[in-house]
Coordinates of C-alpha atoms and ligand atoms in Angstrom, one line a residue:
M1 CA -18.1 14.5 19.3
P2 CA -15.3 14.2 16.5
T3 CA -15.2 15.9 13.4
F4 CA -15.2 13.4 10.2
E5 CA -11.3 14.1 9.7
E6 CA -10.8 13.4 13.6
A7 CA -12.7 10.3 13.4
R8 CA -11.0 8.7 10.6
S9 CA -7.4 9.7 12.0
I10 CA -8.3 8.5 15.7
I11 CA -9.4 5.1 13.8
L12 CA -6.4 4.9 12.2
G13 CA -4.3 6.1 14.9
K14 CA -5.8 2.5 16.6
I15 CA -5.2 0.1 13.5
V16 CA -2.0 -2.1 13.2
P17 CA -1.7 -4.8 10.3
I18 CA -2.5 -8.2 11.0
G19 CA -0.4 -11.2 10.0
C20 CA 1.3 -12.4 6.8
E21 CA 0.6 -15.5 5.1
R22 CA 2.6 -17.4 2.1
V23 CA 0.2 -17.7 -1.1
P24 CA 0.6 -18.6 -4.8
L25 CA 1.4 -15.8 -6.9
L26 CA -1.9 -15.3 -8.4
D27 CA -3.4 -15.3 -4.9
A28 CA -1.5 -12.1 -4.2
V29 CA -3.4 -9.9 -6.4
G30 CA -4.8 -7.1 -4.8
R31 CA -3.0 -7.8 -1.6
V32 CA 0.0 -6.3 0.0
L33 CA 3.4 -7.8 -0.2
A34 CA 4.9 -8.4 3.1
E35 CA 8.5 -9.1 2.2
D36 CA 11.0 -7.2 -0.1
V37 CA 11.8 -9.1 -3.2
T38 CA 15.6 -9.0 -5.0
A39 CA 16.1 -10.0 -8.4
P40 CA 17.7 -13.6 -8.2
W41 CA 19.2 -12.7 -11.4
D42 CA 19.8 -10.2 -14.2
M43 CA 16.8 -9.2 -16.2
P44 CA 17.0 -9.6 -19.1
L45 CA 19.4 -12.8 -18.5
Y46 CA 21.2 -12.2 -21.7
D47 CA 21.8 -9.6 -24.5
N48 CA 19.2 -10.2 -27.2
S49 CA 17.4 -8.8 -30.1
A50 CA 14.8 -6.3 -29.8
M51 CA 13.5 -6.4 -33.3
D52 CA 13.7 -8.9 -35.9
G53 CA 16.2 -8.7 -38.0
F54 CA 20.1 -9.0 -38.7
A55 CA 22.5 -9.1 -36.2
V56 CA 25.7 -7.3 -37.3
R57 CA 29.0 -5.8 -36.5
A58 CA 28.2 -2.1 -36.7
A59 CA 31.7 -0.9 -37.6
E60 CA 31.3 -2.9 -41.0
C61 CA 27.9 -0.8 -41.8
T62 CA 28.8 2.6 -42.9
G63 CA 25.8 3.5 -44.3
E64 CA 27.2 3.6 -48.3
G65 CA 25.4 0.4 -48.8
T66 CA 26.9 -2.4 -47.1
T67 CA 26.4 -5.9 -48.1
L68 CA 26.8 -8.9 -45.9
R69 CA 26.6 -12.3 -46.2
V70 CA 23.6 -14.2 -44.0
A71 CA 25.9 -16.6 -42.0
G72 CA 22.9 -17.9 -39.5
F73 CA 19.4 -17.7 -38.0
V74 CA 18.5 -17.5 -34.4
P75 CA 14.9 -17.9 -33.8
A76 CA 13.4 -17.0 -30.7
G77 CA 14.4 -19.9 -28.0
E78 CA 17.7 -21.0 -29.6
V79 CA 21.2 -19.7 -29.3
A80 CA 23.9 -18.9 -31.7
D81 CA 27.3 -19.9 -30.2
E82 CA 29.4 -19.5 -33.1
E83 CA 31.4 -16.1 -33.4
L84 CA 29.8 -13.9 -36.1
Q85 CA 32.3 -13.4 -38.8
P86 CA 33.7 -10.4 -40.4
G87 CA 31.5 -9.9 -43.3
C88 CA 28.6 -11.8 -42.1
S89 CA 25.3 -11.3 -40.4
I90 CA 23.0 -13.6 -38.8
R91 CA 19.4 -13.3 -39.3
I92 CA 17.7 -12.9 -35.6
M93 CA 14.1 -12.9 -34.1
T94 CA 13.2 -10.9 -31.3
G95 CA 14.2 -11.6 -28.0
A96 CA 16.8 -14.3 -29.3
P97 CA 20.5 -14.1 -27.9
I98 CA 22.7 -11.6 -29.7
P99 CA 25.4 -14.1 -31.3
P100 CA 28.9 -13.5 -29.8
G101 CA 30.9 -10.8 -31.9
A102 CA 27.7 -8.8 -32.8
D103 CA 27.1 -5.5 -31.3
A104 CA 24.2 -4.0 -33.4
V105 CA 20.7 -5.2 -35.1
V106 CA 19.5 -4.0 -38.1
P107 CA 15.7 -4.0 -38.5
V108 CA 14.3 -6.5 -41.4
E109 CA 12.2 -3.2 -42.8
E110 CA 15.7 -1.4 -43.2
T111 CA 17.1 -4.1 -45.1
E112 CA 17.2 -6.1 -48.6
E113 CA 17.7 -10.0 -48.9
R114 CA 18.6 -11.7 -51.8
D115 CA 20.4 -14.8 -53.0
G116 CA 22.0 -15.4 -49.3
M117 CA 23.2 -11.7 -48.9
V118 CA 21.7 -8.8 -46.9
L119 CA 21.8 -5.3 -48.3
L120 CA 22.0 -2.7 -45.7
R121 CA 21.5 1.1 -46.6
E122 CA 21.4 3.2 -43.5
R123 CA 24.4 3.8 -41.2
V124 CA 24.3 1.2 -38.4
I125 CA 25.0 2.5 -34.6
P126 CA 26.6 0.3 -32.3
R127 CA 24.3 -1.1 -29.8
Q128 CA 21.3 -0.2 -31.4
H129 CA 18.4 -2.8 -31.2
I130 CA 19.5 -4.9 -28.5
R131 CA 18.1 -5.2 -24.8
F132 CA 21.3 -5.9 -22.7
R133 CA 21.6 -7.9 -20.1
G134 CA 20.6 -6.4 -16.6
E135 CA 19.4 -3.4 -17.8
D136 CA 15.9 -3.8 -16.8
V137 CA 16.4 -5.2 -13.2
P138 CA 20.2 -6.2 -12.3
H139 CA 20.9 -9.1 -10.4
G140 CA 20.6 -8.7 -6.6
E141 CA 18.4 -5.2 -6.9
T142 CA 15.3 -5.0 -5.0
F143 CA 12.7 -4.5 -7.3
A144 CA 9.5 -4.7 -5.0
T145 CA 9.4 -3.6 -1.4
A146 CA 7.0 -4.4 1.5
G147 CA 4.1 -2.5 1.4
S148 CA 3.6 -2.7 -2.3
L149 CA 0.3 -3.3 -4.0
I150 CA 0.3 -6.4 -6.2
G151 CA -1.1 -6.0 -9.4
P152 CA -0.8 -7.3 -13.2
P153 CA 2.7 -5.5 -13.5
E154 CA 4.0 -7.0 -10.0
V155 CA 2.6 -10.5 -11.1
S156 CA 4.4 -10.0 -14.3
M157 CA 7.9 -9.2 -13.0
L158 CA 7.5 -11.7 -9.9
A159 CA 6.8 -14.2 -12.5
S160 CA 9.4 -13.6 -14.6
F161 CA 11.8 -13.9 -11.8
G162 CA 10.4 -17.4 -10.8
K163 CA 8.4 -16.4 -7.5
A164 CA 5.5 -18.9 -7.3
F165 CA 5.0 -18.0 -3.8
L166 CA 4.9 -14.5 -1.8
S167 CA 4.5 -13.6 1.6
V168 CA 1.5 -11.2 1.9
F169 CA -0.5 -9.4 4.5
R170 CA -3.5 -12.0 5.3
R171 CA -6.9 -11.3 4.7
A172 CA -8.6 -9.7 7.7
R173 CA -11.5 -11.8 8.9
V174 CA -14.2 -9.5 9.6
A175 CA -17.6 -10.3 11.9
I176 CA -20.8 -8.8 10.8
L177 CA -23.4 -8.6 13.4
S178 CA -27.2 -7.1 12.8
T179 CA -29.6 -6.4 15.5
G180 CA -33.1 -5.7 15.8
D181 CA -36.2 -7.6 16.7
E182 CA -37.8 -6.2 13.4
L183 CA -35.2 -8.3 11.1
I184 CA -35.8 -11.6 9.3
E185 CA -33.5 -13.4 7.2
L186 CA -33.0 -13.4 3.5
G187 CA -35.6 -16.0 2.2
E188 CA -38.2 -15.2 4.8
T189 CA -41.1 -13.2 3.6
P190 CA -41.6 -9.7 5.1
R191 CA -45.0 -9.1 6.6
K192 CA -45.8 -5.7 8.2
G193 CA -43.6 -4.9 10.9
S194 CA -40.4 -7.0 9.5
I195 CA -37.6 -6.1 7.7
I196 CA -35.2 -8.5 5.7
N197 CA -31.6 -8.3 7.1
S198 CA -29.8 -6.3 4.1
N199 CA -27.5 -4.8 6.0
A200 CA -25.6 -8.0 6.6
L201 CA -25.5 -8.6 3.1
S202 CA -24.2 -5.3 1.8
L203 CA -21.8 -5.3 4.8
A204 CA -20.5 -8.9 3.8
A205 CA -20.4 -7.5 0.2
A206 CA -18.7 -4.4 1.0
V207 CA -16.1 -6.2 3.4
R208 CA -15.4 -8.7 0.6
E209 CA -14.9 -5.9 -2.0
A210 CA -12.1 -4.6 0.2
G211 CA -10.4 -7.8 0.0
A212 CA -11.4 -8.8 3.4
E213 CA -13.3 -11.9 4.7
P214 CA -16.7 -11.7 6.0
I215 CA -18.2 -13.8 8.7
I216 CA -21.6 -13.2 9.2
L217 CA -23.1 -13.7 12.5
G218 CA -26.6 -13.5 12.1
I219 CA -29.1 -11.2 14.3
A220 CA -28.9 -9.9 17.8
R221 CA -32.3 -9.7 19.0
D222 CA -33.2 -6.6 21.0
N223 CA -31.9 -7.8 24.5
M224 CA -28.7 -8.2 26.6
E225 CA -28.1 -12.1 26.3
S226 CA -28.5 -12.2 22.6
H227 CA -26.2 -9.2 22.1
R228 CA -23.7 -10.9 24.8
K229 CA -24.0 -14.2 22.9
L230 CA -23.2 -13.4 19.6
M231 CA -20.8 -10.2 20.2
I232 CA -18.4 -12.6 22.1
E233 CA -18.2 -14.8 18.9
G234 CA -17.5 -11.4 16.8
L235 CA -14.8 -10.4 19.4
K236 CA -12.9 -13.3 18.2
A237 CA -12.4 -12.1 14.6
D238 CA -10.1 -9.7 13.2
A239 CA -12.6 -6.7 13.3
L240 CA -16.4 -6.7 14.4
I241 CA -19.0 -4.7 12.4
T242 CA -22.5 -4.0 14.1
S243 CA -25.2 -2.6 12.4
A244 CA -28.4 -0.6 14.1
G245 CA -29.1 -0.6 17.9
V246 CA -26.4 2.0 18.4
S247 CA -28.4 5.2 19.7
A248 CA -29.5 5.6 22.8
G249 CA -33.2 4.3 22.8
D250 CA -34.3 1.6 25.3
R251 CA -34.3 -1.2 22.6
D252 CA -30.6 0.0 21.7
F253 CA -28.3 -2.5 23.5
V254 CA -25.2 -2.6 21.4
R255 CA -23.1 0.4 23.5
D256 CA -24.0 -1.6 26.9
C257 CA -23.2 -4.8 25.6
L258 CA -20.0 -3.8 24.1
A259 CA -18.9 -1.9 27.2
E260 CA -19.8 -4.9 29.4
L261 CA -17.5 -7.2 27.1
G262 CA -14.5 -4.7 28.3
V263 CA -14.6 -3.0 24.5
E264 CA -13.0 0.5 24.9
Q265 CA -15.4 3.2 23.8
V266 CA -13.3 5.5 21.8
F267 CA -16.1 7.7 20.4
W268 CA -20.0 7.1 19.7
K269 CA -21.1 9.5 17.6
V270 CA -19.2 11.6 14.5
D271 CA -20.1 15.1 13.3
I272 CA -21.8 13.7 9.7
K273 CA -24.8 13.4 7.7
P274 CA -25.8 10.8 7.2
G275 CA -24.0 8.6 9.7
G276 CA -24.0 10.3 12.9
P277 CA -24.6 7.7 15.2
T278 CA -21.4 5.8 14.3
A279 CA -19.6 4.4 17.2
F280 CA -15.9 3.1 17.1
G281 CA -14.3 1.1 20.0
I282 CA -11.2 -1.2 20.2
K283 CA -10.6 -4.4 22.4
E284 CA -7.1 -6.2 22.7
G285 CA -6.4 -4.1 19.0
R286 CA -9.3 -5.1 17.4
P287 CA -11.4 -2.7 16.2
V288 CA -15.2 -2.5 16.5
F289 CA -17.3 -0.8 14.3
A290 CA -21.0 0.3 15.5
L291 CA -22.9 1.4 12.3
P292 CA -25.9 3.0 12.2
G293 CA -28.8 0.7 11.0
N294 CA -30.4 2.6 8.3
P295 CA -29.3 1.0 5.0
V296 CA -27.9 4.0 3.6
S297 CA -25.9 5.3 6.9
T298 CA -24.5 1.5 7.1
M299 CA -23.1 1.7 3.4
I300 CA -21.7 5.3 3.8
T301 CA -20.1 4.8 7.0
F302 CA -18.3 1.5 6.3
D303 CA -17.1 3.3 3.3
Q304 CA -15.7 6.0 5.0
F305 CA -14.7 4.5 8.3
V306 CA -14.3 0.7 8.3
R307 CA -13.1 0.3 4.4
P308 CA -9.7 2.4 5.1
A309 CA -9.4 0.7 8.8
L310 CA -9.7 -2.9 6.9
L311 CA -7.5 -1.4 4.1
R312 CA -4.8 -0.4 6.9
M313 CA -5.3 -3.9 8.5
M314 CA -4.0 -5.7 5.4
G315 CA -1.1 -3.4 5.0
H316 CA -2.1 -1.0 2.3
S317 CA -0.2 2.3 3.0
R318 CA -3.4 4.2 0.5
V319 CA -6.3 3.7 2.0
F320 CA -8.9 6.4 1.3
R321 CA -10.5 6.8 -2.2
P322 CA -9.4 9.5 -3.9
L323 CA -11.2 13.0 -3.6
V324 CA -11.6 15.0 -6.9
T325 CA -13.1 18.2 -8.1
A326 CA -16.4 18.0 -9.9
T327 CA -18.5 20.9 -11.2
L328 CA -22.2 20.6 -9.6
L329 CA -24.9 20.4 -12.2
D330 CA -27.9 20.6 -9.8
D331 CA -28.6 23.1 -6.6
V332 CA -28.1 21.3 -3.5
R333 CA -29.9 22.4 -0.3
K334 CA -28.0 22.1 3.1
K335 CA -28.2 23.8 6.2
P336 CA -24.4 24.7 7.8
G337 CA -23.8 22.4 10.8
K338 CA -22.4 19.1 9.4
L339 CA -20.1 17.6 6.8
T340 CA -22.8 16.2 4.4
F341 CA -22.3 13.3 2.1
I342 CA -24.7 13.9 -1.1
R343 CA -25.2 10.7 -3.4
V344 CA -24.1 11.9 -6.9
S345 CA -23.8 10.7 -10.3
V346 CA -20.5 11.6 -12.0
E347 CA -19.7 11.8 -15.5
M348 CA -17.0 13.2 -17.6
E349 CA -17.9 15.7 -19.6
N350 CA -15.5 17.3 -22.6
G351 CA -12.7 16.0 -20.2
K352 CA -14.2 17.3 -17.1
L353 CA -16.3 15.7 -14.1
V354 CA -19.6 16.8 -13.8
A355 CA -21.7 15.4 -10.7
R356 CA -25.6 15.3 -10.5
T357 CA -27.5 14.4 -7.5
S358 CA -28.9 11.3 -7.8
G359 CA -32.2 12.1 -6.4
N360 CA -33.8 12.0 -2.8
Q361 CA -31.0 12.1 -0.1
Q362 CA -33.2 11.1 2.6
T363 CA -31.3 8.4 4.1
G364 CA -34.6 6.1 4.2
I365 CA -34.1 6.4 0.3
L366 CA -31.9 3.4 -0.9
R367 CA -33.0 3.8 -4.4
T368 CA -30.6 7.0 -5.0
M369 CA -27.5 5.2 -3.8
L370 CA -28.1 2.7 -6.6
R371 CA -28.0 5.6 -8.9
A372 CA -24.8 7.2 -7.5
N373 CA -21.4 6.3 -8.6
A374 CA -19.7 8.8 -6.5
V375 CA -20.6 10.9 -2.9
A376 CA -19.9 14.6 -2.7
F377 CA -18.4 15.9 0.5
I378 CA -20.4 18.9 1.3
P379 CA -18.0 21.1 3.7
K380 CA -19.6 21.4 7.5
E381 CA -20.0 25.1 7.3
S382 CA -21.2 25.0 3.9
G383 CA -25.1 26.4 3.1
N384 CA -26.7 25.8 -0.1
L385 CA -25.1 25.2 -3.1
A386 CA -25.6 26.0 -6.7
A387 CA -25.1 24.3 -10.1
G388 CA -21.8 25.6 -11.4
E389 CA -20.4 25.7 -8.0
E390 CA -17.2 23.1 -7.7
V391 CA -17.7 20.2 -5.1
K392 CA -15.1 17.6 -3.9
V393 CA -16.5 14.0 -4.8
Q394 CA -14.9 10.8 -4.0
L395 CA -15.7 8.0 -6.7
L396 CA -17.2 4.9 -5.5
R397 CA -16.5 2.9 -8.8
D398 CA -14.8 3.2 -12.0
D399 CA -17.6 2.8 -14.5
V400 CA -17.7 6.6 -15.2
T401 CA -19.3 7.7 -18.6
M402 CA -17.3 9.8 -21.1
T403 CA -19.1 12.3 -23.1
E404 CA -17.9 15.1 -25.6
R405 CA -20.4 17.8 -26.6
Ligands
AMP1 P1 -32.0 1.3 14.8 O1 -31.1 2.2 15.0 O2 -32.1 -0.2 15.4 O3 -33.2 2.3 15.2 O4 -32.4 1.2 13.0 C1 -32.6 2.2 12.1 C2 -33.3 1.5 11.0 O5 -32.5 0.9 10.5 C3 -34.4 0.9 11.2 O6 -35.5 1.4 10.3 C4 -34.1 -0.4 11.2 O7 -35.1 -1.2 10.5 C5 -33.1 -0.4 9.8 N1 -32.2 -1.4 10.1 C6 -31.7 -2.1 10.9 N2 -31.1 -2.9 10.8 C7 -31.5 -3.6 9.4 C8 -30.5 -4.5 8.9 N3 -29.9 -5.5 9.5 N4 -31.1 -4.4 7.4 C9 -31.6 -3.8 7.3 N5 -32.2 -2.6 7.7 C10 -32.0 -2.6 8.9
MG2 MG1 -32.8 -1.8 16.6

């Protein structure tokens, strides 16, 4: 049975990025660039003013109090073509092109303008308050490389260079299969003995949150025919996730059916709690994740194993949520033996992360998953932990409360 770390690296070792597609710039947000992008021109395209003020010849402004004639005005969007004459200045707005002959800008705050003249008190340093052509990105420079994650700064730069379409890794299409005779669909009324197929929805939500496209296949009943029919469908997607039916019980068909359909069985258990009965297989490069059925285990194992794999398929290089250190505020009971995930609520107190358990940690308790914004990783060999000890936590959301006491 692989350890947690082994299981993760076995999975990622088998995952290859799926293809690319060309999309409009805004559709690329949150996705990974699949091409290098080179500046088609200098940025900025022309020398321009960094301030509202006066364009001058620096050599004329010695600091003893210089008076220059205001010979013109260039608002943003306009151009002054005429050479700046000696003894003159041109009133200029931020972003407007520097007139020929000028080599510095004096901010309006440092001047006094009266009767068509401007008085400068300070010495002017050549090149001050000018943004020079190409100083941000010179023409021909590769400013975004394949593998970069697209966020607002990338969009800003790409838009500034006129890139309306981009090549990005496409979204993985992820088939989701629920299994079990007890399951009914959302919308049906549960009776004694039935359970609403919530895993299909929590998995679809998590797939979507990872930037991939869920395909809900429905429910395979506890027989081979039903499993076979839906799994054949599911194996056409980029990845298949099943939930439940993965143990060795006589009503568990996932393992046998996947084997029958030619899915290579890579591992069938991981040394973790919750989520031990997590299986991973592969068919023709397509990963198959057989997750446990218990809703808490399903979500935790999705996050730890499936999410990184989907991100890698979609070209991401950083696929794990960062692990940070937090101080426990509660005692935690644990037997040595398995890496254990504890649902915790993490806050920032006086600039330091603290973690409280979110309550009952039994896998059947879904409520404590809602209260948690992080999972603590309690190492395999660790026993009970006392309040005040440090633990590694993985933040699942970024709405972390900050308090100062
Ligand atoms: P199993 O592995 O088939 O024995 O299922 C384990 C537990 O997970 C059982 O309590 C199931 O009722 C529950 N379960 C299985 N599938 C789902 C599902 N799709 N949605 C919610 N709970 C489920
Ligand atoms: Mg079952």
